[in-house]
Structures are given as structure tokens and as C-alpha cells.
Amino acid sequence: MMSIIILVGAYRYYAGLAERFGKTKWYFGLLAIGIYLGFQIFFLVTYDIFMVFSNPNYLNENNYSGFSGINIISWLFAIGAVYGVYKILENKFKKEVSKSQVWEIEEIGAEEKKNIL
């Protein structure tokens, strides 16, 4: 249940970023979901592999209840990964906007020079 709440929040967070910079909202929403789920799967599989090598009876003793300390830690790391990629995208979009505004200003001057000649 907690993962669903985090997924909805991540989707809305990225959709807001896309809307602010004029991008397609659902592309970035799905990107957020992919980052979250991918990091969760990677983190938990890596943890399970580590536990199997350190304790061969781990698979027989695991209760698979879905709520444990490692799940809470993986949620926090996955949220951190989603936030980190968000900041990277936000900085990239800000640079694109500043470059495009400079380009538009240079085009205005170039059109006037063509008309004069």
C-alpha cells in the first residue's frame, strides 16, 4: 500500500515538472514510476542475493510478509533516487529554457539585418 502512495506522489511530482517546462506529462510520470520500481527491484534483489550468500538458509527462513525494516530502507532509497533524477531533469530543463531564450533574441536581430540589406 505504501508503494502505491509513493508511486502516485512520484507520478504527480514528475508530471508537475513536465507541465512547468511544457513537456508531455505522462511521459515523465511513467519515467518516475519506472525509476521507483526499477530501483526497488534492484535494491531488494541485491539485498536478497547478499543474504543468500551470507546465510544459506535465508530463503527457507524468510516470511515474505511485505513489511520489514529492509522495505522501509528501500522505500527511502528509492524516493532519494526519484528525487535525484528529478533534480537532474529540472536543471537540464532550466538550461534548455535559458538557451532557447538567447537563441530567440539572436534571431530577432538577424531578421532585422536581413530586411535592411
CSV table of N, CA and C in Angstrom, one decimal:
chain,number,residue,atom,x,y,z
A,1,MET,N,0.8,-1.2,0.0
A,1,MET,CA,0.0,0.0,0.0
A,1,MET,C,0.9,1.3,0.0
A,2,MET,N,1.9,1.2,0.8
A,2,MET,CA,2.8,2.4,0.9
A,2,MET,C,3.5,2.7,-0.5
A,3,SER,N,3.8,1.6,-1.2
A,3,SER,CA,4.5,1.8,-2.5
A,3,SER,C,3.5,2.5,-3.5
A,4,ILE,N,2.2,2.1,-3.4
A,4,ILE,CA,1.2,2.8,-4.3
A,4,ILE,C,1.2,4.3,-4.0
A,5,ILE,N,1.2,4.6,-2.8
A,5,ILE,CA,1.1,6.0,-2.4
A,5,ILE,C,2.4,6.8,-2.9
A,6,ILE,N,3.5,6.1,-2.7
A,6,ILE,CA,4.8,6.7,-3.2
A,6,ILE,C,4.7,6.8,-4.7
A,7,LEU,N,4.2,5.8,-5.4
A,7,LEU,CA,4.2,5.9,-6.9
A,7,LEU,C,3.3,7.0,-7.4
A,8,VAL,N,2.1,7.2,-6.8
A,8,VAL,CA,1.2,8.3,-7.2
A,8,VAL,C,1.9,9.6,-6.9
A,9,GLY,N,2.6,9.8,-5.8
A,9,GLY,CA,3.3,11.0,-5.5
A,9,GLY,C,4.4,11.3,-6.5
A,10,ALA,N,5.1,10.3,-6.8
A,10,ALA,CA,6.2,10.4,-7.8
A,10,ALA,C,5.7,10.8,-9.2
A,11,TYR,N,4.6,10.2,-9.6
A,11,TYR,CA,4.0,10.5,-10.8
A,11,TYR,C,3.5,11.9,-10.9
A,12,ARG,N,2.9,12.4,-9.9
A,12,ARG,CA,2.4,13.8,-9.8
A,12,ARG,C,3.6,14.8,-9.8
A,13,TYR,N,4.6,14.4,-9.0
A,13,TYR,CA,5.8,15.2,-8.9
A,13,TYR,C,6.5,15.5,-10.3
A,14,TYR,N,6.7,14.4,-11.0
A,14,TYR,CA,7.3,14.5,-12.3
A,14,TYR,C,6.3,15.1,-13.4
A,15,ALA,N,5.0,14.9,-13.2
A,15,ALA,CA,4.1,15.5,-14.2
A,15,ALA,C,4.0,17.0,-13.9
A,16,GLY,N,4.2,17.4,-12.7
A,16,GLY,CA,4.3,18.9,-12.4
A,16,GLY,C,5.5,19.5,-13.1
A,17,LEU,N,6.6,18.8,-13.0
A,17,LEU,CA,7.8,19.3,-13.6
A,17,LEU,C,7.7,19.4,-15.1
A,18,ALA,N,7.1,18.4,-15.7
A,18,ALA,CA,6.9,18.4,-17.2
A,18,ALA,C,5.9,19.5,-17.6
A,19,GLU,N,4.9,19.7,-16.8
A,19,GLU,CA,3.9,20.8,-17.1
A,19,GLU,C,4.6,22.2,-17.0
A,20,ARG,N,5.4,22.3,-16.0
A,20,ARG,CA,6.1,23.6,-15.8
A,20,ARG,C,7.0,24.0,-17.0
A,21,PHE,N,7.6,23.0,-17.7
A,21,PHE,CA,8.5,23.2,-18.8
A,21,PHE,C,7.9,22.9,-20.1
A,22,GLY,N,6.6,22.6,-20.2
A,22,GLY,CA,5.9,22.4,-21.5
A,22,GLY,C,6.2,21.1,-22.1
A,23,LYS,N,6.5,20.1,-21.3
A,23,LYS,CA,6.8,18.7,-21.8
A,23,LYS,C,5.5,17.9,-21.7
A,24,THR,N,5.5,16.7,-22.2
A,24,THR,CA,4.4,15.7,-22.1
A,24,THR,C,4.4,15.2,-20.7
A,25,LYS,N,3.3,15.4,-20.0
A,25,LYS,CA,3.2,15.0,-18.6
A,25,LYS,C,3.3,13.5,-18.3
A,26,TRP,N,2.6,12.7,-19.1
A,26,TRP,CA,2.5,11.3,-18.8
A,26,TRP,C,3.9,10.6,-19.1
A,27,TYR,N,4.7,11.1,-20.0
A,27,TYR,CA,6.0,10.5,-20.3
A,27,TYR,C,6.8,10.6,-19.0
A,28,PHE,N,6.8,11.7,-18.4
A,28,PHE,CA,7.7,11.9,-17.2
A,28,PHE,C,7.1,11.3,-16.0
A,29,GLY,N,5.7,11.2,-16.0
A,29,GLY,CA,5.1,10.4,-14.9
A,29,GLY,C,5.5,8.9,-14.9
A,30,LEU,N,5.5,8.4,-16.2
A,30,LEU,CA,5.9,7.0,-16.3
A,30,LEU,C,7.4,6.8,-16.0
A,31,LEU,N,8.2,7.8,-16.4
A,31,LEU,CA,9.6,7.8,-16.0
A,31,LEU,C,9.8,7.7,-14.5
A,32,ALA,N,9.0,8.4,-13.8
A,32,ALA,CA,9.1,8.4,-12.3
A,32,ALA,C,8.7,7.0,-11.8
A,33,ILE,N,7.7,6.5,-12.3
A,33,ILE,CA,7.2,5.1,-11.9
A,33,ILE,C,8.3,4.1,-12.2
A,34,GLY,N,8.9,4.2,-13.4
A,34,GLY,CA,10.0,3.3,-13.8
A,34,GLY,C,11.2,3.4,-12.9
A,35,ILE,N,11.6,4.6,-12.6
A,35,ILE,CA,12.7,4.8,-11.7
A,35,ILE,C,12.5,4.2,-10.4
A,36,TYR,N,11.3,4.5,-9.8
A,36,TYR,CA,11.0,4.0,-8.5
A,36,TYR,C,11.0,2.5,-8.5
A,37,LEU,N,10.2,1.9,-9.4
A,37,LEU,CA,10.1,0.4,-9.4
A,37,LEU,C,11.4,-0.3,-9.7
A,38,GLY,N,12.1,0.3,-10.7
A,38,GLY,CA,13.5,-0.3,-11.0
A,38,GLY,C,14.4,-0.2,-9.9
A,39,PHE,N,14.4,0.9,-9.1
A,39,PHE,CA,15.3,1.0,-8.0
A,39,PHE,C,14.9,0.0,-6.9
A,40,GLN,N,13.6,-0.1,-6.7
A,40,GLN,CA,13.1,-1.0,-5.6
A,40,GLN,C,13.5,-2.4,-6.0
A,41,ILE,N,13.3,-2.8,-7.2
A,41,ILE,CA,13.6,-4.2,-7.6
A,41,ILE,C,15.1,-4.5,-7.5
A,42,PHE,N,15.9,-3.5,-8.0
A,42,PHE,CA,17.3,-3.7,-7.9
A,42,PHE,C,17.8,-3.8,-6.5
A,43,PHE,N,17.3,-2.9,-5.6
A,43,PHE,CA,17.8,-2.8,-4.2
A,43,PHE,C,17.4,-4.1,-3.5
A,44,LEU,N,16.1,-4.6,-3.7
A,44,LEU,CA,15.7,-5.8,-2.9
A,44,LEU,C,16.3,-7.0,-3.5
A,45,VAL,N,16.5,-7.1,-4.8
A,45,VAL,CA,17.2,-8.3,-5.4
A,45,VAL,C,18.6,-8.4,-4.9
A,46,THR,N,19.3,-7.2,-4.9
A,46,THR,CA,20.7,-7.2,-4.4
A,46,THR,C,20.8,-7.6,-3.0
A,47,TYR,N,19.8,-7.1,-2.2
A,47,TYR,CA,19.8,-7.5,-0.8
A,47,TYR,C,19.6,-9.0,-0.6
A,48,ASP,N,18.6,-9.5,-1.3
A,48,ASP,CA,18.3,-11.0,-1.2
A,48,ASP,C,19.5,-11.8,-1.6
A,49,ILE,N,20.2,-11.4,-2.7
A,49,ILE,CA,21.4,-12.1,-3.1
A,49,ILE,C,22.5,-12.1,-2.1
A,50,PHE,N,22.7,-10.9,-1.5
A,50,PHE,CA,23.6,-10.8,-0.4
A,50,PHE,C,23.3,-11.7,0.8
A,51,MET,N,22.0,-11.7,1.1
A,51,MET,CA,21.6,-12.5,2.3
A,51,MET,C,21.7,-14.0,2.0
A,52,VAL,N,21.4,-14.4,0.7
A,52,VAL,CA,21.6,-15.9,0.4
A,52,VAL,C,23.0,-16.3,0.5
A,53,PHE,N,23.9,-15.4,0.1
A,53,PHE,CA,25.4,-15.8,0.2
A,53,PHE,C,25.9,-15.8,1.6
A,54,SER,N,25.3,-14.9,2.4
A,54,SER,CA,25.8,-14.8,3.8
A,54,SER,C,25.1,-15.8,4.7
A,55,ASN,N,23.9,-16.2,4.4
A,55,ASN,CA,23.1,-17.2,5.2
A,55,ASN,C,22.4,-18.1,4.2
A,56,PRO,N,22.9,-19.3,4.0
A,56,PRO,CA,22.3,-20.2,3.0
A,56,PRO,C,20.8,-20.6,3.3
A,57,ASN,N,20.4,-20.5,4.6
A,57,ASN,CA,19.0,-20.8,5.0
A,57,ASN,C,18.1,-19.7,4.9
A,58,TYR,N,18.5,-18.6,4.3
A,58,TYR,CA,17.7,-17.3,4.3
A,58,TYR,C,16.4,-17.5,3.6
A,59,LEU,N,16.4,-18.2,2.4
A,59,LEU,CA,15.2,-18.4,1.7
A,59,LEU,C,14.2,-19.3,2.4
A,60,ASN,N,14.7,-20.2,3.2
A,60,ASN,CA,13.7,-21.1,4.0
A,60,ASN,C,13.2,-20.3,5.2
A,61,GLU,N,13.9,-19.4,5.8
A,61,GLU,CA,13.5,-18.7,7.0
A,61,GLU,C,12.8,-17.4,6.7
A,62,ASN,N,12.8,-16.9,5.5
A,62,ASN,CA,12.1,-15.6,5.2
A,62,ASN,C,10.6,-15.8,5.2
A,63,ASN,N,9.9,-14.7,5.8
A,63,ASN,CA,8.5,-14.8,5.9
A,63,ASN,C,7.7,-14.1,4.8
A,64,TYR,N,8.3,-13.4,4.0
A,64,TYR,CA,7.7,-12.7,2.8
A,64,TYR,C,6.4,-11.9,3.2
A,65,SER,N,6.4,-11.3,4.4
A,65,SER,CA,5.2,-10.6,4.8
A,65,SER,C,5.1,-9.2,4.1
A,66,GLY,N,6.1,-8.7,3.5
A,66,GLY,CA,6.0,-7.5,2.7
A,66,GLY,C,6.2,-6.2,3.5
A,67,PHE,N,6.3,-6.3,4.8
A,67,PHE,CA,6.6,-5.1,5.6
A,67,PHE,C,7.7,-5.5,6.6
A,68,SER,N,8.9,-4.9,6.3
A,68,SER,CA,10.0,-5.2,7.2
A,68,SER,C,10.9,-3.9,7.2
A,69,GLY,N,12.0,-4.0,8.0
A,69,GLY,CA,12.9,-2.9,8.0
A,69,GLY,C,13.6,-2.6,6.7
A,70,ILE,N,13.9,-3.7,6.0
A,70,ILE,CA,14.6,-3.5,4.7
A,70,ILE,C,13.6,-2.9,3.7
A,71,ASN,N,12.4,-3.1,3.8
A,71,ASN,CA,11.4,-2.5,2.9
A,71,ASN,C,11.4,-1.0,3.1
A,72,ILE,N,11.4,-0.6,4.4
A,72,ILE,CA,11.4,0.8,4.7
A,72,ILE,C,12.6,1.5,4.2
A,73,ILE,N,13.8,0.9,4.4
A,73,ILE,CA,15.0,1.4,3.9
A,73,ILE,C,15.0,1.5,2.4
A,74,SER,N,14.5,0.5,1.7
A,74,SER,CA,14.4,0.5,0.2
A,74,SER,C,13.5,1.6,-0.3
A,75,TRP,N,12.4,1.9,0.5
A,75,TRP,CA,11.5,3.0,0.1
A,75,TRP,C,12.2,4.3,0.2
A,76,LEU,N,13.0,4.5,1.2
A,76,LEU,CA,13.7,5.7,1.4
A,76,LEU,C,14.8,5.9,0.3
A,77,PHE,N,15.5,4.9,0.0
A,77,PHE,CA,16.5,5.0,-1.1
A,77,PHE,C,15.8,5.2,-2.4
A,78,ALA,N,14.7,4.5,-2.7
A,78,ALA,CA,14.0,4.7,-4.0
A,78,ALA,C,13.5,6.2,-4.1
A,79,ILE,N,13.0,6.7,-3.0
A,79,ILE,CA,12.5,8.1,-3.0
A,79,ILE,C,13.7,9.0,-3.3
A,80,GLY,N,14.8,8.7,-2.7
A,80,GLY,CA,16.0,9.5,-2.9
A,80,GLY,C,16.4,9.4,-4.4
A,81,ALA,N,16.3,8.3,-5.0
A,81,ALA,CA,16.7,8.1,-6.4
A,81,ALA,C,15.7,8.9,-7.3
A,82,VAL,N,14.4,8.8,-7.0
A,82,VAL,CA,13.4,9.6,-7.8
A,82,VAL,C,13.7,11.1,-7.6
A,83,TYR,N,14.0,11.6,-6.4
A,83,TYR,CA,14.3,13.0,-6.2
A,83,TYR,C,15.6,13.4,-6.9
A,84,GLY,N,16.6,12.6,-6.9
A,84,GLY,CA,17.9,12.9,-7.6
A,84,GLY,C,17.7,13.0,-9.1
A,85,VAL,N,17.0,12.1,-9.7
A,85,VAL,CA,16.7,12.2,-11.1
A,85,VAL,C,15.9,13.4,-11.4
A,86,TYR,N,14.9,13.7,-10.5
A,86,TYR,CA,14.1,14.9,-10.7
A,86,TYR,C,14.9,16.2,-10.8
A,87,LYS,N,15.9,16.3,-9.8
A,87,LYS,CA,16.8,17.5,-9.8
A,87,LYS,C,17.6,17.6,-11.1
A,88,ILE,N,18.1,16.4,-11.5
A,88,ILE,CA,18.9,16.4,-12.8
A,88,ILE,C,18.1,16.9,-13.9
A,89,LEU,N,16.8,16.4,-14.1
A,89,LEU,CA,16.0,16.8,-15.2
A,89,LEU,C,15.6,18.3,-15.0
A,90,GLU,N,15.3,18.7,-13.8
A,90,GLU,CA,15.0,20.1,-13.6
A,90,GLU,C,16.1,21.1,-14.1
A,91,ASN,N,17.3,20.7,-13.7
A,91,ASN,CA,18.5,21.5,-14.1
A,91,ASN,C,18.7,21.5,-15.6
A,92,LYS,N,18.4,20.3,-16.2
A,92,LYS,CA,18.6,20.2,-17.7
A,92,LYS,C,17.5,21.1,-18.4
A,93,PHE,N,16.3,21.0,-17.9
A,93,PHE,CA,15.2,21.8,-18.5
A,93,PHE,C,15.5,23.3,-18.3
A,94,LYS,N,16.0,23.7,-17.2
A,94,LYS,CA,16.3,25.1,-17.0
A,94,LYS,C,17.4,25.6,-17.9
A,95,LYS,N,18.4,24.8,-18.2
A,95,LYS,CA,19.4,25.2,-19.2
A,95,LYS,C,18.8,25.3,-20.6
A,96,GLU,N,17.9,24.3,-20.9
A,96,GLU,CA,17.3,24.4,-22.2
A,96,GLU,C,16.5,25.7,-22.4
A,97,VAL,N,15.8,26.1,-21.4
A,97,VAL,CA,15.0,27.3,-21.5
A,97,VAL,C,15.8,28.5,-21.6
A,98,SER,N,16.9,28.6,-20.9
A,98,SER,CA,17.8,29.7,-21.0
A,98,SER,C,18.5,29.8,-22.4
A,99,LYS,N,18.9,28.6,-22.9
A,99,LYS,CA,19.5,28.6,-24.2
A,99,LYS,C,18.5,29.0,-25.3
A,100,SER,N,17.2,28.5,-25.2
A,100,SER,CA,16.3,28.8,-26.2
A,100,SER,C,15.9,30.3,-26.2
A,101,GLN,N,15.9,30.9,-25.0
A,101,GLN,CA,15.5,32.4,-25.0
A,101,GLN,C,16.7,33.2,-25.6
A,102,VAL,N,17.9,32.8,-25.4
A,102,VAL,CA,19.0,33.5,-26.0
A,102,VAL,C,19.0,33.3,-27.5
A,103,TRP,N,18.6,32.2,-28.0
A,103,TRP,CA,18.5,31.9,-29.4
A,103,TRP,C,17.4,32.7,-30.1
A,104,GLU,N,16.3,32.9,-29.4
A,104,GLU,CA,15.2,33.7,-29.9
A,104,GLU,C,15.6,35.2,-30.0
A,105,ILE,N,16.4,35.6,-29.0
A,105,ILE,CA,16.8,37.0,-29.1
A,105,ILE,C,17.8,37.3,-30.2
A,106,GLU,N,18.7,36.3,-30.5
A,106,GLU,CA,19.6,36.4,-31.6
A,106,GLU,C,18.9,36.4,-32.9
A,107,GLU,N,17.8,35.6,-33.0
A,107,GLU,CA,17.1,35.5,-34.3
A,107,GLU,C,16.4,36.9,-34.6
A,108,ILE,N,15.9,37.6,-33.6
A,108,ILE,CA,15.3,38.9,-33.8
A,108,ILE,C,16.2,39.8,-34.5
A,109,GLY,N,17.4,39.9,-34.0
A,109,GLY,CA,18.4,40.8,-34.6
A,109,GLY,C,18.8,40.4,-36.0
A,110,ALA,N,18.9,39.1,-36.3
A,110,ALA,CA,19.2,38.6,-37.6
A,110,ALA,C,18.2,38.9,-38.6
A,111,GLU,N,16.9,38.8,-38.2
A,111,GLU,CA,15.8,39.2,-39.2
A,111,GLU,C,15.8,40.6,-39.6
A,112,GLU,N,16.1,41.5,-38.6
A,112,GLU,CA,16.2,42.9,-38.9
A,112,GLU,C,17.3,43.2,-39.8
A,113,LYS,N,18.5,42.6,-39.7
A,113,LYS,CA,19.6,42.8,-40.5
A,113,LYS,C,19.3,42.4,-42.0
A,114,LYS,N,18.6,41.3,-42.1
A,114,LYS,CA,18.2,40.8,-43.5
A,114,LYS,C,17.3,41.8,-44.2
A,115,ASN,N,16.4,42.4,-43.4
A,115,ASN,CA,15.5,43.3,-44.0
A,115,ASN,C,16.2,44.6,-44.4
A,116,ILE,N,17.2,45.0,-43.7
A,116,ILE,CA,17.9,46.2,-44.0
A,116,ILE,C,18.8,46.0,-45.3
A,117,LEU,N,19.3,44.8,-45.5
A,117,LEU,CA,20.2,44.6,-46.7
A,117,LEU,C,19.3,44.4,-47.8
